[in-house]
């Protein structure tokens, strides 16, 4: 069935380093991809999105890369800060107005 | 402040006792959705609604009901809760469907069914 998965369940980085969170997806027909950040006790918070006609999109300190050839999505966070510690989810539009989420990657930022 | 509000935030109840989790959004969004979040499984969609009086099943609708009588409200109803419905539930909304609109999420409702 359709799925969105993540390569690493936990990522530990030093404060100030760049972080890269990866995601593999299975639905090649998807037109829309999103990254969410979820802090403890809160709901997912939108970070950045990208449509399938793009391969890169930049926000403030974040960049999303989409490689449709290998069905891979990544989130890059520049100069990672302690406030970036959270669980990050990739998601893809799965048809019929459904979002398919990955299981999540925990980002731990160490001082 | 634009937000999605869920109530209650926490609930412990017993098998078979009907319960309703309310969800309200103040952004005039047409699209609303319910998800459940379980460890290792991410978020799975239960039901969604494209607009008033229009609801559709998501991936895990069994044991749940929803209604969309008003644009701002999308309650989730568990007619006869069972322990396997113990989970963290999120309501979300967006202006339109999912083709190019990120969803805004509430802060979650943690249900424990004993």
CSV table of C-alpha atoms in Angstrom, one decimal:
chain,number,residue,atom,x,y,z
A,1,UNK,CA,0.0,0.0,0.0
A,2,UNK,CA,0.9,3.6,0.0
A,3,UNK,CA,3.5,4.6,2.5
A,4,UNK,CA,5.8,7.4,3.5
A,5,UNK,CA,8.8,6.3,5.5
A,6,UNK,CA,11.9,7.8,7.1
A,7,UNK,CA,15.4,6.5,7.0
A,8,UNK,CA,16.4,7.4,10.6
A,9,UNK,CA,14.1,7.4,13.6
A,10,UNK,CA,16.5,9.6,15.7
A,11,UNK,CA,19.0,12.2,14.6
A,12,UNK,CA,21.4,13.9,17.1
A,13,UNK,CA,23.2,17.0,16.0
A,14,UNK,CA,25.4,19.7,17.7
A,15,UNK,CA,24.0,23.2,18.0
A,16,UNK,CA,25.0,25.2,15.0
A,17,UNK,CA,25.4,22.3,12.7
A,18,UNK,CA,23.2,21.7,9.7
A,19,UNK,CA,20.6,18.9,10.0
A,20,UNK,CA,19.3,16.7,7.2
A,21,UNK,CA,16.2,14.6,7.7
A,22,UNK,CA,15.3,12.2,5.0
A,23,UNK,CA,12.1,10.6,3.8
A,24,UNK,CA,11.2,8.0,1.2
A,25,UNK,CA,7.8,7.9,-0.3
A,26,UNK,CA,6.0,5.3,-2.4
A,27,UNK,CA,3.2,7.2,-4.2
A,28,UNK,CA,4.9,8.5,-7.3
A,29,UNK,CA,1.6,10.2,-8.4
A,30,UNK,CA,1.6,12.6,-5.5
A,31,UNK,CA,1.7,16.2,-6.4
A,32,UNK,CA,2.3,17.8,-3.0
A,33,UNK,CA,4.7,17.2,-0.1
A,34,UNK,CA,4.9,18.7,3.3
A,35,UNK,CA,7.2,18.8,6.3
A,36,UNK,CA,5.7,19.2,9.8
A,37,UNK,CA,7.4,19.8,13.1
A,38,UNK,CA,5.8,18.4,16.3
A,39,UNK,CA,6.9,19.5,19.7
A,40,UNK,CA,6.0,17.6,22.8
A,41,UNK,CA,2.4,18.1,23.8
A,42,UNK,CA,1.5,20.0,20.7
A,43,UNK,CA,0.0,19.3,17.3
A,44,UNK,CA,2.1,19.2,14.1
A,45,UNK,CA,3.2,22.6,12.9
A,46,UNK,CA,3.7,23.3,9.2
A,47,UNK,CA,7.3,24.0,8.2
A,48,UNK,CA,7.5,24.0,4.4
A,49,UNK,CA,5.9,22.4,1.4
A,50,UNK,CA,6.8,21.6,-2.2
A,51,UNK,CA,4.9,20.7,-5.3
A,52,UNK,CA,6.0,18.0,-7.7
A,53,UNK,CA,6.9,20.5,-10.4
A,54,UNK,CA,9.8,21.8,-8.2
A,55,UNK,CA,12.9,20.1,-6.9
A,56,UNK,CA,13.9,22.6,-4.2
A,57,UNK,CA,12.2,25.2,-2.1
A,58,UNK,CA,13.8,27.4,0.6
A,59,UNK,CA,12.3,29.0,3.6
A,60,UNK,CA,13.8,30.6,6.6
A,61,UNK,CA,16.7,28.3,7.6
A,62,UNK,CA,15.0,25.4,6.0
A,63,UNK,CA,15.2,23.8,2.6
A,64,UNK,CA,13.2,21.0,1.2
A,65,UNK,CA,14.6,18.9,-1.7
A,66,UNK,CA,12.4,16.6,-3.8
A,67,UNK,CA,14.0,13.9,-6.0
A,68,UNK,CA,11.2,12.3,-7.9
A,69,UNK,CA,13.4,9.9,-9.7
A,70,UNK,CA,14.2,8.0,-6.5
A,71,UNK,CA,11.1,9.2,-4.6
A,72,UNK,CA,13.0,10.9,-1.9
A,73,UNK,CA,12.3,14.0,0.1
A,74,UNK,CA,14.6,15.7,2.5
A,75,UNK,CA,14.5,18.6,5.0
A,76,UNK,CA,17.6,20.6,5.6
A,77,UNK,CA,17.8,22.8,8.7
A,78,UNK,CA,20.7,25.3,8.7
A,79,UNK,CA,22.5,26.3,11.9
A,80,UNK,CA,20.3,24.0,14.0
A,81,UNK,CA,19.2,25.5,17.3
A,82,UNK,CA,17.9,23.9,20.5
A,83,UNK,CA,14.4,25.1,19.6
A,84,UNK,CA,14.6,22.9,16.6
A,85,UNK,CA,14.5,19.8,18.8
A,86,UNK,CA,11.2,18.0,17.9
A,87,UNK,CA,9.8,15.2,15.9
A,88,UNK,CA,9.7,15.9,12.2
A,89,UNK,CA,7.1,14.3,9.8
A,90,UNK,CA,7.1,14.2,6.1
A,91,UNK,CA,3.8,13.8,4.4
A,92,UNK,CA,2.5,13.5,0.9
A,93,UNK,CA,-0.9,14.1,-0.7
A,94,UNK,CA,-2.2,10.6,-1.2
A,95,UNK,CA,-5.2,11.2,-3.5
A,96,UNK,CA,-8.8,11.7,-2.4
A,97,UNK,CA,-7.7,14.6,-0.3
A,98,UNK,CA,-5.7,12.4,2.1
A,99,UNK,CA,-2.4,13.1,3.6
A,100,UNK,CA,-0.1,10.1,4.2
A,101,UNK,CA,2.4,10.7,7.0
A,102,UNK,CA,5.7,9.1,7.7
A,103,UNK,CA,6.4,7.6,11.2
A,104,UNK,CA,8.5,10.6,12.2
A,105,UNK,CA,12.2,11.4,13.0
A,106,UNK,CA,13.2,12.8,16.3
A,107,UNK,CA,15.8,15.6,16.1
A,108,UNK,CA,17.9,16.1,19.2
A,109,UNK,CA,20.1,19.2,19.3
A,110,UNK,CA,22.9,19.1,21.8
A,111,UNK,CA,24.7,22.3,23.1
B,1,UNK,CA,-5.6,34.3,16.8
B,2,UNK,CA,-6.1,31.7,14.1
B,3,UNK,CA,-6.4,28.3,15.6
B,4,UNK,CA,-7.9,24.8,15.7
B,5,UNK,CA,-9.3,24.1,19.2
B,6,UNK,CA,-10.0,20.6,20.5
B,7,UNK,CA,-11.8,19.5,23.6
B,8,UNK,CA,-11.2,17.8,25.9
B,9,UNK,CA,-7.4,17.7,25.8
B,10,UNK,CA,-7.4,14.6,28.0
B,11,UNK,CA,-10.0,11.9,28.7
B,12,UNK,CA,-10.0,8.6,30.5
B,13,UNK,CA,-13.1,6.6,30.1
B,14,UNK,CA,-14.4,3.0,30.0
B,15,UNK,CA,-15.3,0.7,27.2
B,16,UNK,CA,-18.7,1.3,25.6
B,17,UNK,CA,-19.4,4.7,27.0
B,18,UNK,CA,-20.1,7.1,24.1
B,19,UNK,CA,-17.9,10.1,23.8
B,20,UNK,CA,-17.5,13.1,21.6
B,21,UNK,CA,-14.3,15.1,20.9
B,22,UNK,CA,-15.1,18.5,19.6
B,23,UNK,CA,-13.1,20.4,17.1
B,24,UNK,CA,-13.6,24.0,16.1
B,25,UNK,CA,-11.6,26.3,13.7
B,26,UNK,CA,-11.9,30.1,13.4
B,27,UNK,CA,-10.2,30.4,10.0
B,28,UNK,CA,-13.3,29.9,7.8
B,29,UNK,CA,-11.6,26.7,6.4
B,30,UNK,CA,-13.7,24.4,4.2
B,31,UNK,CA,-11.6,21.3,4.7
B,32,UNK,CA,-11.4,19.6,8.1
B,33,UNK,CA,-9.9,16.2,9.1
B,34,UNK,CA,-9.3,13.9,12.1
B,35,UNK,CA,-6.2,11.9,12.6
B,36,UNK,CA,-5.0,9.5,15.2
B,37,UNK,CA,-1.4,9.2,16.2
B,38,UNK,CA,0.1,6.0,17.5
B,39,UNK,CA,3.8,5.3,18.3
B,40,UNK,CA,5.7,4.1,15.3
B,41,UNK,CA,2.7,4.6,13.0
B,42,UNK,CA,2.7,8.4,12.5
B,43,UNK,CA,-0.6,10.1,11.9
B,44,UNK,CA,-3.4,8.2,10.2
B,45,UNK,CA,-6.5,9.8,8.8
B,46,UNK,CA,-9.8,8.8,10.3
B,47,UNK,CA,-12.3,11.0,8.5
B,48,UNK,CA,-12.3,14.2,6.5
B,49,UNK,CA,-14.8,16.8,5.3
B,50,UNK,CA,-14.5,18.9,2.2
B,51,UNK,CA,-17.3,21.2,3.3
B,52,UNK,CA,-20.5,21.4,5.3
B,53,UNK,CA,-22.5,18.2,5.1
B,54,UNK,CA,-19.8,16.5,3.1
B,55,UNK,CA,-17.7,13.8,4.9
B,56,UNK,CA,-15.6,10.9,3.7
B,57,UNK,CA,-13.7,8.0,5.3
B,58,UNK,CA,-10.0,8.2,5.7
B,59,UNK,CA,-7.7,5.2,6.2
B,60,UNK,CA,-8.9,4.1,9.7
B,61,UNK,CA,-12.6,5.0,10.0
B,62,UNK,CA,-13.9,1.9,11.8
B,63,UNK,CA,-15.4,2.7,15.2
B,64,UNK,CA,-15.7,6.4,14.5
B,65,UNK,CA,-18.4,8.8,13.3
B,66,UNK,CA,-18.2,12.5,12.3
B,67,UNK,CA,-20.6,15.2,11.4
B,68,UNK,CA,-20.2,18.6,9.7
B,69,UNK,CA,-23.3,20.6,10.3
B,70,UNK,CA,-21.5,23.9,10.5
B,71,UNK,CA,-18.3,25.0,8.7
B,72,UNK,CA,-16.4,25.7,11.9
B,73,UNK,CA,-17.1,22.5,13.8
B,74,UNK,CA,-16.2,18.9,13.1
B,75,UNK,CA,-16.8,16.6,16.1
B,76,UNK,CA,-15.5,13.1,16.3
B,77,UNK,CA,-17.8,10.6,17.9
B,78,UNK,CA,-17.0,7.3,19.4
B,79,UNK,CA,-20.3,5.5,19.8
B,80,UNK,CA,-18.9,2.5,21.7
B,81,UNK,CA,-15.2,3.1,22.5
B,82,UNK,CA,-12.9,0.2,22.8
B,83,UNK,CA,-9.3,-0.1,24.2
B,84,UNK,CA,-7.8,-0.2,20.7
B,85,UNK,CA,-9.1,3.4,20.3
B,86,UNK,CA,-6.7,4.6,23.0
B,87,UNK,CA,-4.6,7.1,21.1
B,88,UNK,CA,-3.7,10.7,20.6
B,89,UNK,CA,-6.2,12.4,18.3
B,90,UNK,CA,-5.6,15.5,16.1
B,91,UNK,CA,-8.1,17.7,14.3
B,92,UNK,CA,-6.8,19.7,11.3
B,93,UNK,CA,-8.2,22.2,8.9
B,94,UNK,CA,-7.2,23.9,5.7
B,95,UNK,CA,-8.8,26.5,3.4
B,96,UNK,CA,-9.3,24.0,0.6
B,97,UNK,CA,-8.5,20.4,-0.1
B,98,UNK,CA,-5.0,19.1,0.1
B,99,UNK,CA,-3.6,19.7,-3.4
B,100,UNK,CA,-1.7,22.8,-2.4
B,101,UNK,CA,-2.8,23.8,1.2
B,102,UNK,CA,-1.0,22.9,4.4
B,103,UNK,CA,-3.2,21.8,7.2
B,104,UNK,CA,-3.4,23.5,10.6
B,105,UNK,CA,-3.5,21.2,13.5
B,106,UNK,CA,-5.0,21.4,17.0
B,107,UNK,CA,-3.0,20.5,20.0
B,108,UNK,CA,-4.4,17.1,20.3
B,109,UNK,CA,-6.7,15.0,22.6
B,110,UNK,CA,-5.3,12.1,24.5
B,111,UNK,CA,-8.0,9.4,24.9
B,112,UNK,CA,-7.6,6.4,27.2
B,113,UNK,CA,-10.2,3.7,27.0
B,114,UNK,CA,-10.1,1.3,29.9
